PDB file of C-alpha atoms in Angstrom:
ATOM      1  CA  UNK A   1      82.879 121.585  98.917  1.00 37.00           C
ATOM      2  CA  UNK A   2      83.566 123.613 102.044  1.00 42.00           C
ATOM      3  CA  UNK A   3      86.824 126.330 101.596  1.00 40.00           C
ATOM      4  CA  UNK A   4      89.755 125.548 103.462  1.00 38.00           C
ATOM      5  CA  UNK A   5      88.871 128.950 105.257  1.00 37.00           C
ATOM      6  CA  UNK A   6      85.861 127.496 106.546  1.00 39.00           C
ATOM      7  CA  UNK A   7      87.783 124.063 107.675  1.00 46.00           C
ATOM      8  CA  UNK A   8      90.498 126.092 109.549  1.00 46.00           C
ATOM      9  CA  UNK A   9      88.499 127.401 112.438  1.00 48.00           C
ATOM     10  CA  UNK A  10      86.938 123.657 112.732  1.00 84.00           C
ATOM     11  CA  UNK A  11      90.522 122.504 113.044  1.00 84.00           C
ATOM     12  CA  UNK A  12      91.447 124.821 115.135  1.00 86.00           C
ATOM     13  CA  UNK A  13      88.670 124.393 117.413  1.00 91.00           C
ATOM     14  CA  UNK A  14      89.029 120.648 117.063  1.00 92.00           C
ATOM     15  CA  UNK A  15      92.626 121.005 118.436  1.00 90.00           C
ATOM     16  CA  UNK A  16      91.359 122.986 121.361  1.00 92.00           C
ATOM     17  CA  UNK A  17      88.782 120.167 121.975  1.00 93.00           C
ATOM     18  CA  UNK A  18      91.415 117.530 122.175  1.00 95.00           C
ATOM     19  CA  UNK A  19      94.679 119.311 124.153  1.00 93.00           C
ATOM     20  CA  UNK A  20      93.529 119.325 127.391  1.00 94.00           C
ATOM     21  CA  UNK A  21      91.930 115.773 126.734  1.00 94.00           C
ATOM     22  CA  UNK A  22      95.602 114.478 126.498  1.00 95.00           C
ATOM     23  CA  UNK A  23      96.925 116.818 129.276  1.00 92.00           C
ATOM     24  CA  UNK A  24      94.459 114.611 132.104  1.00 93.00           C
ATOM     25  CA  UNK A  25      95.679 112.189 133.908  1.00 93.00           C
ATOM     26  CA  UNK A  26      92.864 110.052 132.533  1.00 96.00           C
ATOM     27  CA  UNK A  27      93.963 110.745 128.716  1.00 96.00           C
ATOM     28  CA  UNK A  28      93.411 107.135 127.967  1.00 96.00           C
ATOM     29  CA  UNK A  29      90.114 107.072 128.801  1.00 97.00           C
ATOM     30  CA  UNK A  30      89.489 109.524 126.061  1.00 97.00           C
ATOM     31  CA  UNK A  31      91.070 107.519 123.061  1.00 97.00           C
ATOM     32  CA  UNK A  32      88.124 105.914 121.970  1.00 96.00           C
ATOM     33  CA  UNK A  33      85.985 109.378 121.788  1.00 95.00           C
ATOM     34  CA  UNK A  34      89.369 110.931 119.670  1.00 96.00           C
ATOM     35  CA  UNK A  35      89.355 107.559 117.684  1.00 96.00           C
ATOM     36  CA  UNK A  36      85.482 108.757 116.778  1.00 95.00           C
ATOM     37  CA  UNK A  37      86.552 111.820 114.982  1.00 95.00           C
ATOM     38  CA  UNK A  38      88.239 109.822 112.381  1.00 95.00           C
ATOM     39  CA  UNK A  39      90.130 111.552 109.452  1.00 96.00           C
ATOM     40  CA  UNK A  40      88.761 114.716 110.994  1.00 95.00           C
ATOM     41  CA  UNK A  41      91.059 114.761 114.741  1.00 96.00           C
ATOM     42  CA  UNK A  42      94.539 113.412 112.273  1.00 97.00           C
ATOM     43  CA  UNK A  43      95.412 117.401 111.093  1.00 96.00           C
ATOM     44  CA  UNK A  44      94.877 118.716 114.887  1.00 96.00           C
ATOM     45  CA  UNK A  45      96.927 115.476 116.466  1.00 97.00           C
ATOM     46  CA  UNK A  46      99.562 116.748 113.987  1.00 96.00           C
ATOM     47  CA  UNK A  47      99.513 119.849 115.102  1.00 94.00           C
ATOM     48  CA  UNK A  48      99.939 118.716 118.792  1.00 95.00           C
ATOM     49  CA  UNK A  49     103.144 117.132 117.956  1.00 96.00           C
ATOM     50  CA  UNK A  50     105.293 120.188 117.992  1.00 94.00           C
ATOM     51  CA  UNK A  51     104.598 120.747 121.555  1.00 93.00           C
ATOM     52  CA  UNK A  52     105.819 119.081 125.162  1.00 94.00           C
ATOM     53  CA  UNK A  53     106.809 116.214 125.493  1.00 95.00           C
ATOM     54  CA  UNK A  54     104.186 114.408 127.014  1.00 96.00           C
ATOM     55  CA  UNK A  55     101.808 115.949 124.775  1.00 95.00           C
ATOM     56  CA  UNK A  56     103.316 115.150 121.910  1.00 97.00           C
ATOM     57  CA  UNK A  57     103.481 111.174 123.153  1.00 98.00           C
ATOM     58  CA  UNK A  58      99.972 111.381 123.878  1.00 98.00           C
ATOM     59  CA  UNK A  59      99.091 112.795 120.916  1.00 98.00           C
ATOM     60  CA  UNK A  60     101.049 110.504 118.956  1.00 98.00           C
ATOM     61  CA  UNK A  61      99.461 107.379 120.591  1.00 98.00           C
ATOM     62  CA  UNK A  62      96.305 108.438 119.764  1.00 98.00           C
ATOM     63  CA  UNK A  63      97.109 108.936 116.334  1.00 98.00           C
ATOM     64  CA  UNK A  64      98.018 105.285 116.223  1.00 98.00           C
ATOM     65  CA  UNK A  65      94.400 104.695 117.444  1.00 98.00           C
ATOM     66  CA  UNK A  66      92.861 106.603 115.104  1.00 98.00           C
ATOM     67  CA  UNK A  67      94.695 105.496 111.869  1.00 98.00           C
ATOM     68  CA  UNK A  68      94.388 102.075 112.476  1.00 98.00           C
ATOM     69  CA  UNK A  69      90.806 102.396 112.728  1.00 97.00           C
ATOM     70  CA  UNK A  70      91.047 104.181 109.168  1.00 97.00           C
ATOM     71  CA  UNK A  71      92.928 101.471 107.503  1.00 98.00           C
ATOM     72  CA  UNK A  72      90.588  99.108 108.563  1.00 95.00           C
ATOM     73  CA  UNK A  73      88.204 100.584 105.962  1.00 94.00           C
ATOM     74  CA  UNK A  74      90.279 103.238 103.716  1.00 96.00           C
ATOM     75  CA  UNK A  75      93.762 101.592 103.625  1.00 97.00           C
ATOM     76  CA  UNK A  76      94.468 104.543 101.104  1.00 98.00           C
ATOM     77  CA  UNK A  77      93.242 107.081 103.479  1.00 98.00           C
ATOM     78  CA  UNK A  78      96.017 105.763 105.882  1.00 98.00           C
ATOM     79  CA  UNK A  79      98.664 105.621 103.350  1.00 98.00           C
ATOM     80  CA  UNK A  80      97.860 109.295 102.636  1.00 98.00           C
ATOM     81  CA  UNK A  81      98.974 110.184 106.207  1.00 98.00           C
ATOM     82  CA  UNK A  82     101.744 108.086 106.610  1.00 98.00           C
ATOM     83  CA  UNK A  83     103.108 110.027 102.921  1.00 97.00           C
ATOM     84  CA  UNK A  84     102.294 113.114 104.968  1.00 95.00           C
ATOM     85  CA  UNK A  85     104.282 112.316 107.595  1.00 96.00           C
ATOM     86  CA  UNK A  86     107.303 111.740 105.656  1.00 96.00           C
ATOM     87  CA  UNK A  87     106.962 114.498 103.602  1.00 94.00           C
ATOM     88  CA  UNK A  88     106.998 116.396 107.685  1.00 92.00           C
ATOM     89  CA  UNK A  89     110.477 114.671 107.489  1.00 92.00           C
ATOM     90  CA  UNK A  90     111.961 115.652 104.234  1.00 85.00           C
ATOM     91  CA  UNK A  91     114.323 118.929 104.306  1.00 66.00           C
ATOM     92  CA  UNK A  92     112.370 120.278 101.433  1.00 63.00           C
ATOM     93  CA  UNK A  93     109.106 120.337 103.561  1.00 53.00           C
ATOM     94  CA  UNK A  94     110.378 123.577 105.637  1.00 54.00           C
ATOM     95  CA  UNK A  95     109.789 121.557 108.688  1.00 69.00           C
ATOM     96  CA  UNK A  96     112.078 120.056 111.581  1.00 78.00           C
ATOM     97  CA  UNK A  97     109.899 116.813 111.563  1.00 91.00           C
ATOM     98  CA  UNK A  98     109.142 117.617 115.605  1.00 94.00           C
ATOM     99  CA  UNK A  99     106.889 114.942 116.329  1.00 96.00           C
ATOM    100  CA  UNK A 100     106.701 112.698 113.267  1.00 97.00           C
ATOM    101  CA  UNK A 101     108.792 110.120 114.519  1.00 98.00           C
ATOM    102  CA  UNK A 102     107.056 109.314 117.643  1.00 98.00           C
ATOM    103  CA  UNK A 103     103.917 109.345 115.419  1.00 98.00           C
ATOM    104  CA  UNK A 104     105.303 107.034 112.943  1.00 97.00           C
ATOM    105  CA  UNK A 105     106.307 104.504 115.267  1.00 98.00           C
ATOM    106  CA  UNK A 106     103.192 104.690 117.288  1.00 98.00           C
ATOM    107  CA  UNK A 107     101.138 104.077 114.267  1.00 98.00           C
ATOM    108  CA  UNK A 108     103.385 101.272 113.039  1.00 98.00           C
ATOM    109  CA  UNK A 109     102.836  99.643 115.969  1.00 98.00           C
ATOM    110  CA  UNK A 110      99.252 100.353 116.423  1.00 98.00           C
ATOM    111  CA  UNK A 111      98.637  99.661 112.868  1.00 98.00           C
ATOM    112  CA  UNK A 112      99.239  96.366 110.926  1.00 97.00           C
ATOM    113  CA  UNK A 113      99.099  97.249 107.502  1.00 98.00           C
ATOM    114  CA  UNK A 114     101.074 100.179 108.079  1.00 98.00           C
ATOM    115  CA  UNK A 115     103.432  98.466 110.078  1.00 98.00           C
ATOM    116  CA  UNK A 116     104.007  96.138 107.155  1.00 98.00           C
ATOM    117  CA  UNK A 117     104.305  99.066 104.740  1.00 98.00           C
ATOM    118  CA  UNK A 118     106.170 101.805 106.021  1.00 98.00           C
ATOM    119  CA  UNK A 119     108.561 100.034 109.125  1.00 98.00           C
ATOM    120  CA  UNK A 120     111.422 100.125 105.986  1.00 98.00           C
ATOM    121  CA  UNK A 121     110.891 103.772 105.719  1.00 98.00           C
ATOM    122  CA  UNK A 122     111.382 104.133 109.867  1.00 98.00           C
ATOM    123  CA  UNK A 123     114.163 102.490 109.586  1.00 98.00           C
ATOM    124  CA  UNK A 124     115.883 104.213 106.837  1.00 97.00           C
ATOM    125  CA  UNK A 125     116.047 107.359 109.283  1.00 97.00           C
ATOM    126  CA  UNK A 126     118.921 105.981 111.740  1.00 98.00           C
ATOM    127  CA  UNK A 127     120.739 104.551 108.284  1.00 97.00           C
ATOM    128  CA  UNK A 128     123.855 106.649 107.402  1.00 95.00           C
ATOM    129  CA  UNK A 129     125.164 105.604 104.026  1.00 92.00           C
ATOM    130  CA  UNK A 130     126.820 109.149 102.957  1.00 79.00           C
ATOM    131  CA  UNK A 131     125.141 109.275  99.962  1.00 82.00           C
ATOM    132  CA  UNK A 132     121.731 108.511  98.734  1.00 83.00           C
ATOM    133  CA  UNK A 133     120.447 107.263 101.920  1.00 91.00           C
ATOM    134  CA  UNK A 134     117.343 108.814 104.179  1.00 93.00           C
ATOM    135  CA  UNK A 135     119.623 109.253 107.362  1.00 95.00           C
ATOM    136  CA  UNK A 136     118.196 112.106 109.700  1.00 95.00           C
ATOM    137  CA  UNK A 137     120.853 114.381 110.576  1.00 92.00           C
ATOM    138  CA  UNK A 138     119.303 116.619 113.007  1.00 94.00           C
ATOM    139  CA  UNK A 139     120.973 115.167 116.153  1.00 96.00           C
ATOM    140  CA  UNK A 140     117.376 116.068 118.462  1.00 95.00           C
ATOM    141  CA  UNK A 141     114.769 115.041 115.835  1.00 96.00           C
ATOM    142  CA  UNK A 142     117.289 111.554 115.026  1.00 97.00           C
ATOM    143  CA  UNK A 143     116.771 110.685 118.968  1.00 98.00           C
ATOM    144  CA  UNK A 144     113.137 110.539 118.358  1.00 97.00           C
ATOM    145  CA  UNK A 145     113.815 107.761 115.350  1.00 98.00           C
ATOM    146  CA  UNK A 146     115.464 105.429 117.981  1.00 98.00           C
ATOM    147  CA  UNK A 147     112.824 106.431 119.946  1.00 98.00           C
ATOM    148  CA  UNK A 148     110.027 105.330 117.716  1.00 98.00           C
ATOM    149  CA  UNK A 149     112.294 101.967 116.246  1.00 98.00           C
ATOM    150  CA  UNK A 150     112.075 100.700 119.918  1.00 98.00           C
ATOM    151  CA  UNK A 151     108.527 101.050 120.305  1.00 98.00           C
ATOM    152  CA  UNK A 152     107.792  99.462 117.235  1.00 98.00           C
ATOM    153  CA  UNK A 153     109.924  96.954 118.716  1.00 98.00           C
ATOM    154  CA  UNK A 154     107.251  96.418 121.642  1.00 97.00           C
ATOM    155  CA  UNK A 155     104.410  95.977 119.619  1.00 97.00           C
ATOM    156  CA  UNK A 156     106.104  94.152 116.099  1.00 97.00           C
ATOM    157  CA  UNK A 157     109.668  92.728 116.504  1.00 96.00           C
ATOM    158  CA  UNK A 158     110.011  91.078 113.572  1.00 97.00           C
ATOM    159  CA  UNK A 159     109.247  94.379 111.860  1.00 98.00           C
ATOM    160  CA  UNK A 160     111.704  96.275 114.151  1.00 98.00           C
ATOM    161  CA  UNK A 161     114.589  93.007 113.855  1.00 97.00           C
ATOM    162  CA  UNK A 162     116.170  94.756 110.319  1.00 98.00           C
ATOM    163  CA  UNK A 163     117.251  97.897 112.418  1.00 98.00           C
ATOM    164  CA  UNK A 164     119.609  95.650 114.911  1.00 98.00           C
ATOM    165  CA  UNK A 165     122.540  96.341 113.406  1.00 97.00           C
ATOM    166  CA  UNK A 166     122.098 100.193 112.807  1.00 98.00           C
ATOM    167  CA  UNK A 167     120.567 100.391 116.074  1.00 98.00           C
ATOM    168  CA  UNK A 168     124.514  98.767 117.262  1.00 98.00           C
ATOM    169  CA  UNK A 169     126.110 101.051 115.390  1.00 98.00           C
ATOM    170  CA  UNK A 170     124.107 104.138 116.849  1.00 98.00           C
ATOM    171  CA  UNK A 171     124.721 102.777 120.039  1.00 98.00           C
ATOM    172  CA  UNK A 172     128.429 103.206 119.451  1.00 98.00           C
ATOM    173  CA  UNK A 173     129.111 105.568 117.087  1.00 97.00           C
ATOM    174  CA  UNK A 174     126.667 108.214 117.397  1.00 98.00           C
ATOM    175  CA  UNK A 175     128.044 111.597 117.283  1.00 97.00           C
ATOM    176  CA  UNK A 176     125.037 112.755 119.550  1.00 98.00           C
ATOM    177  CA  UNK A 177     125.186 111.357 122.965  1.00 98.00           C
ATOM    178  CA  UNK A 178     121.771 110.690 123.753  1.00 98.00           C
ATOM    179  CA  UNK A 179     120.802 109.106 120.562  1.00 98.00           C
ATOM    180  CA  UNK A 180     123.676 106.369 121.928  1.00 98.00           C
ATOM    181  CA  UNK A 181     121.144 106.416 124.888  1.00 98.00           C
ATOM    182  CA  UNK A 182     118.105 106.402 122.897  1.00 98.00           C
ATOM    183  CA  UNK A 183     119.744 103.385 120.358  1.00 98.00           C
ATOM    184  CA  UNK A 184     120.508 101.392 123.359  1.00 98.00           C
ATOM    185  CA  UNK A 185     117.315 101.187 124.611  1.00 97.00           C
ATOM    186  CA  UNK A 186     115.662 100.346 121.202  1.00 98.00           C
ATOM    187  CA  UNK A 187     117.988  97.389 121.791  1.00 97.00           C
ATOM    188  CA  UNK A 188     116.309  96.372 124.755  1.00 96.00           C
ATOM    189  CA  UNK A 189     112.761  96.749 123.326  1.00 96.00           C
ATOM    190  CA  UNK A 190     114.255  93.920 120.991  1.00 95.00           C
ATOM    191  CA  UNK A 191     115.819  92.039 123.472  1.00 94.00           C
ATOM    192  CA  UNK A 192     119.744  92.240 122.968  1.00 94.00           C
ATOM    193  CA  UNK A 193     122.060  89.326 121.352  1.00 95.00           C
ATOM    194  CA  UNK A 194     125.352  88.534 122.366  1.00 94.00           C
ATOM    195  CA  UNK A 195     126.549  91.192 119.355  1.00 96.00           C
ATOM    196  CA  UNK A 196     124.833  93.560 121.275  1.00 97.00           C
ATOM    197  CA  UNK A 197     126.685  92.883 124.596  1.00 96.00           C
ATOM    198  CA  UNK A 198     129.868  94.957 124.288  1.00 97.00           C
ATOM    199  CA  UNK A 199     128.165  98.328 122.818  1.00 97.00           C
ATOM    200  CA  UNK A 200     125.870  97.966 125.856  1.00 98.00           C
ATOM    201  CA  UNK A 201     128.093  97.002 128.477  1.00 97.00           C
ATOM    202  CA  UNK A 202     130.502 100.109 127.699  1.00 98.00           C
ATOM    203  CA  UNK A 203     127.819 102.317 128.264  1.00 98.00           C
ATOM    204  CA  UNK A 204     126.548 100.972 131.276  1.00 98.00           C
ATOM    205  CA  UNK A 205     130.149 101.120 132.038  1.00 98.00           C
ATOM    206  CA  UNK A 206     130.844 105.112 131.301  1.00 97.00           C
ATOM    207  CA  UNK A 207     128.744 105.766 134.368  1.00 97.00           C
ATOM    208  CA  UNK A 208     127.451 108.970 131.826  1.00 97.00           C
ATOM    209  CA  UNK A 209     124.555 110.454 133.450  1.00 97.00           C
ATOM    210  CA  UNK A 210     123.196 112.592 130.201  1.00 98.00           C
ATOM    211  CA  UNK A 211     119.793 111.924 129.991  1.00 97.00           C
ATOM    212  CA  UNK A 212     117.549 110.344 127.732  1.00 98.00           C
ATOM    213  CA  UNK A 213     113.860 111.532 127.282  1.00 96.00           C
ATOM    214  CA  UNK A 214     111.964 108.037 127.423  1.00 96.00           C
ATOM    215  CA  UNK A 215     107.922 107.776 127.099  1.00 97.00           C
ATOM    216  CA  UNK A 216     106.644 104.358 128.911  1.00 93.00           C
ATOM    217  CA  UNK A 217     102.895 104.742 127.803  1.00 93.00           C
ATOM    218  CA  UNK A 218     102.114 106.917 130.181  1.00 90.00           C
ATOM    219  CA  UNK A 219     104.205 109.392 131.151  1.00 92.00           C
ATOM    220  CA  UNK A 220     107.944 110.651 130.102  1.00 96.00           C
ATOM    221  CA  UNK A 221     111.113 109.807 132.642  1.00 95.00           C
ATOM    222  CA  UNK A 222     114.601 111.362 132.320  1.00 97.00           C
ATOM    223  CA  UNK A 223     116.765 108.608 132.482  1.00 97.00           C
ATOM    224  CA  UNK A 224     120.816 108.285 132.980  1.00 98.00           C
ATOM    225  CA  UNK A 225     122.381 107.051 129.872  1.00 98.00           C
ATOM    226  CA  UNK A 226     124.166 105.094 131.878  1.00 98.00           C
ATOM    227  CA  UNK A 227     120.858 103.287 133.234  1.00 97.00           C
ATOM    228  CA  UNK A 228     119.454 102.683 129.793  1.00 97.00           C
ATOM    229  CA  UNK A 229     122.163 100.841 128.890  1.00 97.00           C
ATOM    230  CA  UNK A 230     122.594  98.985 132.277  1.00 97.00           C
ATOM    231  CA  UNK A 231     118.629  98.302 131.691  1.00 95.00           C
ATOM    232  CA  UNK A 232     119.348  97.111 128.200  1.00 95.00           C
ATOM    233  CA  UNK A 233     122.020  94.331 129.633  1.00 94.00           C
ATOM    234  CA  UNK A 234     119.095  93.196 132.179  1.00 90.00           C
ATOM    235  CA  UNK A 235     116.492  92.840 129.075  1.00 86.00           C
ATOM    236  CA  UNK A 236     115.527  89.065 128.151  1.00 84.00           C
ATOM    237  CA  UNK A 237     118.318  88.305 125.759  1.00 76.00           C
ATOM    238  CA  UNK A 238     117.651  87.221 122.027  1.00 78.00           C
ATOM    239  CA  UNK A 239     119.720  84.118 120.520  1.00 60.00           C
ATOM    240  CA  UNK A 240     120.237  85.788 117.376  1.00 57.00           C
TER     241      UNK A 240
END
């Protein structure tokens, strides 16, 4: 078995390999050749999260790629990153967690079977209960769990529908301003209800121009809180 000394440099070089393949503006023609390295590109997309923005989308999406295509045939292998992702989350890690949420939710939506298994956990990070909950309270790194909620909410709904009501209250109550921003438009990945309405319609309202970091799939836009939430009211509306 090789040392972890020897495996270092062919991360690192691996890393190297793949940066300025997500810096192009044809990064998405290069998925399928990252999705090729298998377990081997998942510890240098990790360690492209901490960095840009855009990189750190890219890098996420294409860690959705490449872990679905693991599941497929080592479902254990998968659940071994998505556990190493969390544990990127937890305070006792050491680590701020830049970057794991937008991987999470990229994956979740990306990935079936860990969609099923780990959208709960997701969730739990925009779920204040005071005690005994899994609530991320750094402000920055929380905006990145509404972030991540609403693109599951592109790809799986019905796996994204639990967080409604939390995503309300964030919308609301949110000490940090642009998670309010980044909760609203979660909302209109779901497509809001009539419950929804008044949160969204007082932010659209506030005219507050703060703004919120949003990835479409291809690039990152600054957008007016404000215009999220006026965006959010224009969304195809749910029934329930």
């Amino acid at each position: 078995m090789e040392t972890s000394e020897r495996r270092t440099p062919r991360m690192r070089a691996l890393k190297a390999r793949l940066r300025p393949l997500l810096a192009g503006e044809d990064w998405q023609d290069h998925l399928t050749e990252i999705e090729d390295y298998g377990l081997s590109a998942v510890g240098p997309l990790i360690a492209c999260l901490p960095l840009e923005p855009l990189t750190r989308h890219r890098a996420a999406v294409a860690l959705g790629r490449v872990v679905n295509r693991i599941a497929e045939a080592r479902p254990e292998d998968m659940r071994n990153i998505m556990r190493r992702l969390m544990w990127h989350m937890n305070e006792e890690s050491g680590n701020i967690g830049w970057g794991i949420p937008e991987a999470f939710g990229e994956i979740a939506a990306a990935c079936p079977q860990a969609g099923r298994e780990f959208h709960r956990v997701l969730i739990s990070y925009i779920i204040e209960l005071e005690k005994d909950d899994n609530f991320c309270d750094q402000d920055v790194l929380r905006r990145s769990c509404y972030w991540a909620i609403g693109r599951l909410a592109q790809s799986r709904p019905d796996l994204a529908a639990p967080a409604r009501p939390w995503l309300r209250k964030g919308a609301a109550l949110d000490r940090d301003t642009v998670c309010r921003g980044m909760a609203a438009w979660a909302l209109s990945c779901l497509g809001p209800t009539l419950d929804d309405m008044p949160v969204l319609r007082t932010l659209a309202a506030s005219g507050d121009q703060t703004p919120c970091t949003i990835f479409d799939g291809q690039t990152v836009h600054d957008l007016p809180l404000a215009d999220v939430a006026a965006r959010a009211l224009s969304a195809p509306a749910q029934l329930s």
